[in-house]
XYZ file of C-alpha atoms in Angstrom:
551
model
C 0.494 188.499 198.083
C 4.068 188.784 197.816
C 6.024 187.229 195.032
C 7.515 184.511 197.229
C 4.142 183.585 198.573
C 2.474 183.531 195.046
C 5.353 181.269 194.022
C 4.868 179.004 196.946
C 1.101 178.684 195.995
C 2.137 177.689 192.427
C 5.049 175.392 193.400
C 3.298 173.592 196.305
C 0.270 172.916 193.898
C 2.340 171.596 191.145
C 4.170 169.693 193.844
C 0.984 167.571 194.178
C 0.139 167.691 190.458
C -22.926 208.121 197.560
C -26.023 208.539 196.472
C -27.075 207.544 192.674
C -27.546 210.096 189.898
C -30.103 209.409 187.236
C -31.047 211.595 184.448
C -33.265 211.433 181.500
C -33.280 213.574 178.484
C -36.595 213.485 176.790
C -39.866 215.669 176.974
C -39.865 219.393 177.001
C -36.860 221.265 178.503
C -39.019 222.384 181.373
C -41.266 219.404 181.697
C -40.550 216.620 184.235
C -41.849 212.870 183.833
C -42.099 210.658 186.753
C -39.980 207.657 186.832
C -40.890 204.695 188.780
C -38.316 202.903 190.859
C -37.854 199.086 190.644
C -39.087 198.775 194.124
C -42.523 200.410 193.104
C -42.866 197.625 190.536
C -44.911 194.521 190.871
C -43.225 191.136 190.307
C -45.769 190.227 187.819
C -43.114 188.248 185.796
C -39.463 187.273 186.302
C -38.117 190.696 185.246
C -40.776 192.580 187.355
C -43.487 195.086 186.080
C -44.342 198.571 186.236
C -47.345 198.827 188.720
C -48.680 202.003 187.083
C -48.827 201.001 183.681
C -48.975 197.137 183.863
C -45.814 197.023 181.582
C -43.799 193.526 182.229
C -40.345 194.153 182.577
C -37.719 191.729 181.113
C -35.267 189.948 183.299
C -32.207 192.128 183.967
C -29.404 191.573 181.295
C -26.695 189.490 183.251
C -24.208 191.201 181.104
C -24.686 194.571 182.664
C -25.340 193.822 186.467
C -26.393 196.812 188.324
C -24.424 195.976 191.319
C -20.907 194.462 191.422
C -17.956 194.869 193.262
C -14.900 195.671 191.228
C -11.610 196.572 192.698
C -7.869 196.091 192.454
C -5.269 195.622 195.125
C -2.610 198.402 195.483
C 0.389 196.642 197.217
C 2.944 198.633 199.042
C 5.163 196.032 200.669
C 8.440 195.796 198.890
C 7.077 198.804 196.520
C 5.043 196.213 194.547
C 2.639 198.884 193.340
C 2.877 202.218 195.220
C 5.035 204.101 195.851
C 7.049 202.385 192.892
C 10.190 202.870 194.912
C 11.380 204.055 198.225
C 12.349 207.929 198.569
C 10.084 209.461 195.917
C 9.152 213.071 196.528
C 5.642 213.939 197.795
C 4.651 215.092 194.383
C 6.035 212.022 192.705
C 4.164 209.735 195.198
C 0.941 211.594 194.854
C 1.228 211.638 191.003
C 1.639 207.908 190.953
C -1.235 207.195 193.087
C -3.459 209.546 190.756
C -2.303 207.609 187.923
C -3.640 204.319 189.631
C -6.892 205.787 190.238
C -7.245 207.068 186.821
C -6.606 203.357 185.686
C -9.125 202.223 187.962
C -11.651 204.778 186.698
C -10.774 203.901 183.002
C -11.528 200.328 183.694
C -14.942 201.025 185.382
C -13.701 199.866 188.768
C -15.574 200.937 191.918
C -13.124 200.469 194.656
C -9.474 199.960 195.531
C -7.835 198.190 198.112
C -4.677 199.825 199.518
C -2.039 198.355 201.838
C -1.483 200.849 204.644
C 0.250 198.812 207.293
C 2.456 196.051 205.455
C 4.882 195.322 208.001
C 3.790 196.490 211.348
C 4.255 200.086 210.186
C 1.963 202.724 209.073
C 1.075 205.032 206.192
C -0.303 207.610 208.582
C 0.889 209.483 211.590
C 0.092 206.504 214.069
C 0.683 206.803 217.706
C 1.399 203.001 217.720
C 3.732 202.345 215.052
C 6.401 204.034 213.035
C 6.152 205.392 209.666
C 6.701 202.750 206.870
C 10.128 202.430 205.067
C 8.391 201.724 201.990
C 7.572 205.380 201.629
C 10.972 207.018 202.416
C 13.580 204.093 202.275
C 14.072 204.844 206.272
C 12.070 203.078 208.810
C 10.248 205.760 211.018
C 10.953 208.652 208.846
C 8.121 211.260 208.349
C 7.314 211.542 204.457
C 6.141 215.296 204.978
C 2.590 214.417 204.427
C -0.323 212.400 205.692
C -0.459 209.663 202.915
C -3.521 207.936 204.288
C -5.658 211.224 204.219
C -4.542 211.705 200.515
C -5.223 208.127 199.620
C -8.673 208.190 201.101
C -9.656 211.705 199.805
C -8.519 211.214 196.048
C -10.350 207.697 195.959
C -13.457 209.243 197.319
C -13.198 212.125 194.931
C -13.639 209.561 192.194
C -16.464 207.767 194.108
C -14.162 204.667 194.585
C -14.563 202.766 197.931
C -11.481 202.732 199.858
C -10.661 199.614 201.682
C -7.688 199.828 204.092
C -5.494 196.718 203.846
C -3.622 195.871 206.893
C -1.110 192.867 207.514
C -1.792 191.863 211.075
C 1.302 190.143 212.221
C 4.316 190.567 209.701
C 6.774 192.860 211.314
C 9.567 192.808 208.893
C 10.781 191.560 205.438
C 14.032 190.376 207.043
C 15.189 189.007 210.450
C 17.275 191.798 212.028
C 15.285 193.495 214.627
C 18.092 196.468 214.557
C 16.783 197.162 211.088
C 13.464 198.538 212.510
C 13.201 202.148 213.730
C 14.478 202.536 217.161
C 11.213 203.184 218.735
C 9.462 200.214 217.067
C 7.205 198.197 219.429
C 9.160 195.012 218.292
C 12.288 196.551 219.749
C 10.685 197.589 222.774
C 9.175 194.075 223.340
C 11.651 191.651 221.868
C 9.673 188.739 223.387
C 6.799 189.903 221.146
C 8.597 188.557 217.792
C 9.326 185.335 216.379
C 11.994 185.138 213.749
C 11.032 182.599 210.847
C 11.768 182.095 207.256
C 14.114 185.032 207.140
C 11.433 187.443 208.300
C 10.102 188.627 211.570
C 6.487 188.115 212.948
C 4.427 189.108 215.801
C 3.454 186.096 217.934
C -0.119 185.653 217.491
C -0.335 183.577 220.797
C 0.387 186.790 223.100
C -2.787 188.294 224.027
C -1.004 191.626 224.323
C 0.192 191.464 220.825
C -3.389 190.730 219.608
C -4.629 193.684 221.444
C -1.998 195.891 220.371
C -2.597 195.037 216.505
C -6.119 195.624 216.961
C -5.516 199.183 218.503
C -3.262 200.026 215.738
C -5.925 199.141 213.112
C -8.592 200.867 215.010
C -6.566 204.139 215.294
C -6.930 204.459 211.454
C -10.553 203.298 211.236
C -11.479 206.027 214.064
C -9.482 208.716 212.422
C -10.063 208.365 208.643
C -12.975 207.792 206.307
C -12.266 204.235 205.288
C -14.947 202.223 203.939
C -13.554 198.769 205.100
C -10.877 196.979 206.936
C -9.278 194.412 204.844
C -6.934 191.496 205.570
C -5.126 189.202 202.850
C -3.961 185.614 203.610
C -1.236 186.176 206.128
C -1.882 184.857 209.631
C 0.371 182.339 210.960
C 3.197 182.425 208.130
C 3.153 180.041 205.112
C 5.292 176.921 206.034
C 8.964 177.048 205.090
C 10.424 173.722 204.703
C 10.896 171.966 207.989
C 11.530 175.164 209.929
C 9.144 175.269 212.932
C 7.571 178.526 214.104
C 8.836 178.971 217.706
C 5.886 179.497 219.990
C 6.288 176.573 222.211
C 6.854 178.767 225.279
C 3.873 180.836 224.501
C 1.692 177.897 224.135
C 2.833 176.580 227.433
C 1.996 179.889 228.937
C -1.217 180.540 227.164
C -2.397 177.125 225.826
C -4.333 175.854 228.793
C -7.399 174.122 227.631
C -6.072 173.289 224.113
C -4.325 169.752 224.220
C -3.679 170.173 220.519
C -1.443 173.232 219.752
C -2.957 173.626 216.228
C -6.294 174.159 217.841
C -4.925 176.818 220.116
C -3.245 178.556 217.197
C -6.591 178.632 215.243
C -8.180 180.156 218.270
C -5.767 182.751 218.561
C -6.494 183.853 214.938
C -10.158 183.291 215.569
C -10.097 185.789 218.354
C -8.342 188.359 216.462
C -11.181 188.202 213.660
C -13.927 187.923 216.260
C -12.684 190.772 218.420
C -11.610 193.101 215.575
C -15.078 192.668 213.917
C -16.856 193.754 217.286
C -14.487 196.665 217.779
C -14.786 197.945 214.097
C -18.490 198.019 214.360
C -18.679 199.629 217.676
C -16.438 202.429 216.453
C -18.169 202.968 213.078
C -21.110 200.469 212.482
C -20.888 201.176 208.537
C -17.328 200.189 208.205
C -17.055 196.700 206.565
C -14.461 193.860 207.472
C -13.212 191.654 204.697
C -10.599 189.048 204.404
C -8.765 187.534 201.464
C -7.429 184.039 202.202
C -5.554 181.616 200.224
C -8.713 179.699 198.361
C -8.361 176.161 199.909
C -9.814 175.792 203.443
C -9.118 172.012 203.417
C -8.976 169.526 200.479
C -11.458 166.846 200.261
C -8.932 164.114 200.963
C -8.369 165.903 204.393
C -11.889 166.590 205.167
C -15.110 165.442 203.318
C -16.477 169.074 203.787
C -13.567 170.397 201.796
C -13.146 171.478 198.265
C -12.374 169.107 195.621
C -8.809 170.235 195.369
C -5.401 168.770 196.056
C -3.709 171.873 197.242
C -0.161 171.634 198.860
C -1.427 174.436 201.356
C -4.645 174.183 203.361
C -5.459 177.442 205.492
C -6.902 175.452 208.275
C -4.021 173.249 208.797
C -1.110 175.346 207.642
C -2.147 178.850 208.417
C -4.261 177.957 211.277
C -6.807 180.173 209.597
C -10.329 178.595 209.932
C -11.565 180.711 207.028
C -14.830 178.733 206.686
C -15.876 179.437 210.427
C -15.459 183.108 209.824
C -18.023 182.953 207.032
C -20.358 180.594 209.087
C -20.133 182.901 212.290
C -20.561 185.983 210.230
C -17.573 187.562 211.726
C -16.667 189.195 208.645
C -18.843 190.963 206.128
C -17.081 189.582 202.900
C -14.565 187.142 201.924
C -12.212 187.145 198.743
C -10.724 183.646 198.253
C -7.669 183.993 196.067
C -8.777 181.734 193.359
C -5.526 182.215 191.435
C -5.677 179.214 189.146
C -7.072 178.588 185.737
C -10.529 176.769 184.978
C -9.321 173.058 184.481
C -6.129 173.364 186.684
C -6.222 169.986 188.342
C -4.886 170.630 191.789
C -7.107 173.432 192.204
C -9.594 174.080 189.624
C -11.334 177.696 189.440
C -14.475 175.830 188.293
C -14.498 173.874 191.561
C -13.476 176.288 194.054
C -16.005 178.989 193.096
C -19.079 176.825 193.414
C -17.554 175.610 196.891
C -17.168 179.003 198.260
C -20.544 180.143 196.714
C -22.177 177.130 198.819
C -20.392 178.311 201.941
C -21.588 182.110 201.891
C -25.158 181.152 200.545
C -27.803 182.245 203.044
C -25.376 184.088 205.152
C -24.713 187.756 205.653
C -21.228 187.446 203.863
C -20.596 188.757 200.539
C -18.408 186.682 198.064
C -15.867 188.396 195.764
C -13.049 186.505 193.857
C -9.504 187.167 193.988
C -8.359 187.167 190.539
C -4.615 186.455 189.584
C -3.987 189.199 187.037
C -0.412 188.765 187.702
C -0.328 185.330 186.155
C -1.659 186.596 182.677
C 0.895 186.481 179.918
C 3.538 185.328 182.198
C 5.689 182.587 180.855
C 6.363 180.982 184.242
C 2.623 180.069 184.631
C 0.420 177.244 183.526
C 0.176 177.522 179.604
C -3.509 178.330 180.149
C -2.382 181.851 181.298
C -1.195 182.399 177.755
C -4.695 182.536 176.525
C -5.809 186.122 176.772
C -9.327 185.055 177.280
C -8.555 182.876 180.352
C -9.719 185.581 182.871
C -12.724 186.833 181.098
C -13.976 183.212 181.153
C -13.694 183.397 184.984
C -16.255 186.341 185.025
C -18.460 184.418 182.614
C -18.351 181.254 184.797
C -19.262 183.450 187.928
C -22.697 184.405 186.288
C -23.743 181.075 186.948
C -23.074 181.556 190.427
C -25.164 184.472 191.915
C -23.462 184.494 195.192
C -20.620 185.951 193.549
C -20.849 189.744 194.098
C -17.600 190.917 192.369
C -13.991 190.464 191.819
C -10.579 191.958 192.892
C -7.674 191.951 190.750
C -4.042 191.275 192.106
C -2.396 193.617 191.516
C -2.680 197.265 190.168
C 0.718 197.127 188.150
C -0.538 194.011 186.577
C -3.974 195.523 185.687
C -2.242 198.532 183.915
C 0.452 196.165 182.167
C -2.679 194.432 180.583
C -0.485 191.712 179.270
C -2.041 189.925 176.067
C -4.904 192.681 176.476
C -6.501 190.374 178.907
C -7.808 193.206 181.006
C -9.116 194.973 177.915
C -10.871 191.941 176.834
C -12.320 191.442 180.357
C -13.405 195.218 180.441
C -15.056 194.970 177.056
C -16.906 191.682 177.896
C -17.971 192.461 181.389
C -17.644 196.095 182.438
C -19.016 197.862 179.403
C -21.348 199.712 181.967
C -20.396 201.119 185.456
C -22.054 199.239 188.428
C -23.119 200.290 191.741
C -21.301 198.583 194.999
C -23.351 195.829 196.256
C -25.425 196.811 199.455
C -24.581 195.328 202.892
C -28.051 195.265 204.479
C -26.650 193.684 207.575
C -24.785 196.788 208.264
C -27.949 199.071 208.378
C -28.402 202.376 206.565
C -31.112 203.304 204.469
C -31.746 204.904 201.162
C -31.797 208.714 201.010
C -34.855 210.976 200.076
C -35.599 211.175 196.308
C -33.449 213.828 194.720
C -34.885 216.548 192.787
C -33.554 216.817 189.048
C -34.059 220.530 188.348
C -32.632 220.849 184.944
C -30.840 219.030 182.023
C -29.488 221.027 179.271
C -27.023 220.904 176.335
C -23.914 223.162 176.877
C -20.747 223.638 175.098
C -19.241 221.311 177.536
C -21.805 218.689 177.452
C -25.153 217.935 179.032
C -25.193 219.779 182.272
C -27.415 218.368 185.106
C -28.385 220.167 188.290
C -30.327 218.681 191.057
C -31.241 219.185 194.843
C -30.896 216.912 197.805
C -33.376 218.320 200.252
C -32.817 215.466 202.706
C -32.315 216.143 206.314
C -28.343 216.270 206.980
C -28.342 212.637 208.454
C -30.149 211.360 205.429
C -28.154 213.122 202.705
C -26.653 211.098 199.860
C -22.963 210.266 199.930
C -22.982 209.809 196.155
C -25.329 209.785 193.126
C -26.183 207.582 190.213
C -26.882 209.184 186.853
C -29.024 207.097 184.476
C -29.361 208.251 180.722
C -31.936 207.181 178.296
C -31.711 207.826 174.470
C -34.787 209.973 173.144
C -37.485 212.117 174.848
C -38.834 209.253 177.192
C -37.527 207.131 179.839
C -38.055 203.482 180.517
C -39.431 202.490 183.780
C -37.773 199.227 183.473
C -34.478 200.828 182.705
C -33.386 200.863 186.316
C -33.036 197.062 186.890
C -29.663 196.532 185.488
C -26.603 199.043 184.373
C -27.657 199.282 180.651
C -28.845 203.043 181.427
C -26.304 203.771 184.163
C -24.012 206.337 182.941
C -21.760 207.044 186.094
C -21.775 207.703 189.756
C -20.503 210.972 191.383
C -19.584 211.767 194.875
C -21.786 214.196 196.533
C -20.696 217.677 197.085
C -21.332 219.987 199.992
C -24.488 221.578 200.267
C -27.896 220.655 198.845
C -27.231 221.739 195.230
C -25.666 219.061 193.261
C -24.607 218.837 189.642
C -22.820 216.967 186.878
C -21.714 217.465 183.138
C -22.174 214.436 180.733
C -19.188 215.288 178.575
C -20.084 212.082 176.315
C -23.487 213.436 175.301
C -23.839 214.001 171.602
C -24.910 217.657 171.392
C -27.140 216.593 168.375
C -29.179 213.948 170.183
C -31.941 214.091 172.806
C -31.495 212.196 176.156
C -33.661 211.678 179.180
C -31.695 211.809 182.633
C -32.868 210.771 185.937
C -30.652 210.870 189.408
C -30.950 208.636 192.372
C -29.197 209.162 195.789
C -27.166 206.584 197.551
C -26.068 206.442 201.061
C -22.416 205.226 202.305
C -23.511 201.739 202.244
C -25.059 202.140 198.726
C -28.801 201.788 199.640
C -30.551 203.656 196.475
C -33.096 206.195 196.639
C -36.319 206.281 194.068
C -35.209 207.918 190.926
C -35.979 211.720 190.437
C -38.398 212.835 187.987
C -36.926 212.592 184.419
C -35.592 215.606 182.718
C -34.762 215.977 178.899
C -32.008 217.572 177.331
C -32.850 218.467 173.569
C -30.225 219.664 170.972
């Protein structure tokens, strides 16, 4: 996702042409009206129905989906997004990150994907690798705090999922090992590294390297409350001219059984993905594993099963990443193809790639999110289509016709904030007018918490104050809550099918007593509230009884 790789994508293409909270304010201040969950309604019509009243519910509004993953990448390598430069004080680093989270909240995102191992280094005290130079400017220098603990904790405080982004094989953005920290594993094992394209890489063909990379990643998984492990598109490096990646000796040593060197390379990457998937689930079954590859597996001219594209890079052939196989084998929990091109772009048309990936995930336990090229919007060096402020909002409108698309991730945070041509503001107004719950991943287990008990809802000087109890046993207690708000003194039993009445989600506090203040409530209006509980995999409980807050 670096600028050099982004330019490579463009040039090569052109060259070929918690528990949910629901509150209902109506009825008497002390009265509680039962609210039926969507799971209790009969499917009497396309939109379902209320089995207690016989009411037929309309189809959920596609403009306000109840579940949709919405996130932005926060890149740390070469200080793309955070920290903005090397050597900032601890206070400055923390303040910058909090501003990024504020931005995510303001745009109704529900996740962040944060790069914590950009170049075989660490944003946490790792026993495997040195502190990252992108924090202090000096490889191996302690930044004076535990960034990863801070990053995760602050994201969760806002009920944002935290996806920990690791680059598996890139060691350095320059080619001199002497620049690395003295105790860097690449200096201790010079036979592990390969210089290529002015950078250093671990050799994916060495089994000890693969195990080491997995161990380094698993240390973060085991010791921090991350919600997912995330890779981007770097496996074997992108081709650089006619330069060859020098792994012939490794192939001769470990490639028995693979007459084709390309097959051996793909097997090396397959083993990393498969083994890491198993090890993540063994350590923490609820932690997701997702990968965001370059969006073209193979062109149709190369393989009749490929996409109708003419891209200059194909992950199968050039990066030795069989991204389609990872989906078909269900080694990963989600895939985020970087569909970084506009609708109608002939070499790689957004409107052709999204349907291709939708068909690939269909019927499989792998969720599809789309990587969106926010960095291209309003940039003069890009295709003229990106000068249209509505280009990206059209992408999400197109996605509605492909129900396999469960969300989007935006590259990158600084471009989300820049909002050139008001492109993100337009997208948010068109598609993120309401918050959304993170999609469930049923294949990872989990179960909905018990129904919370909404004790009270009342207007105060601060806003409408809600109080509820979570009386579940400790292992069933909600991780977060969803709050629903209805106008008037009556709730709609069909109002839980989309996000039209979803007010917000909040992280669970300690203990059984929970609360929230709706500061957006008009003190002169009557509302009915209801609350649901969500486990860490976002299974939703039945709604609480409705409670009314009156002026």
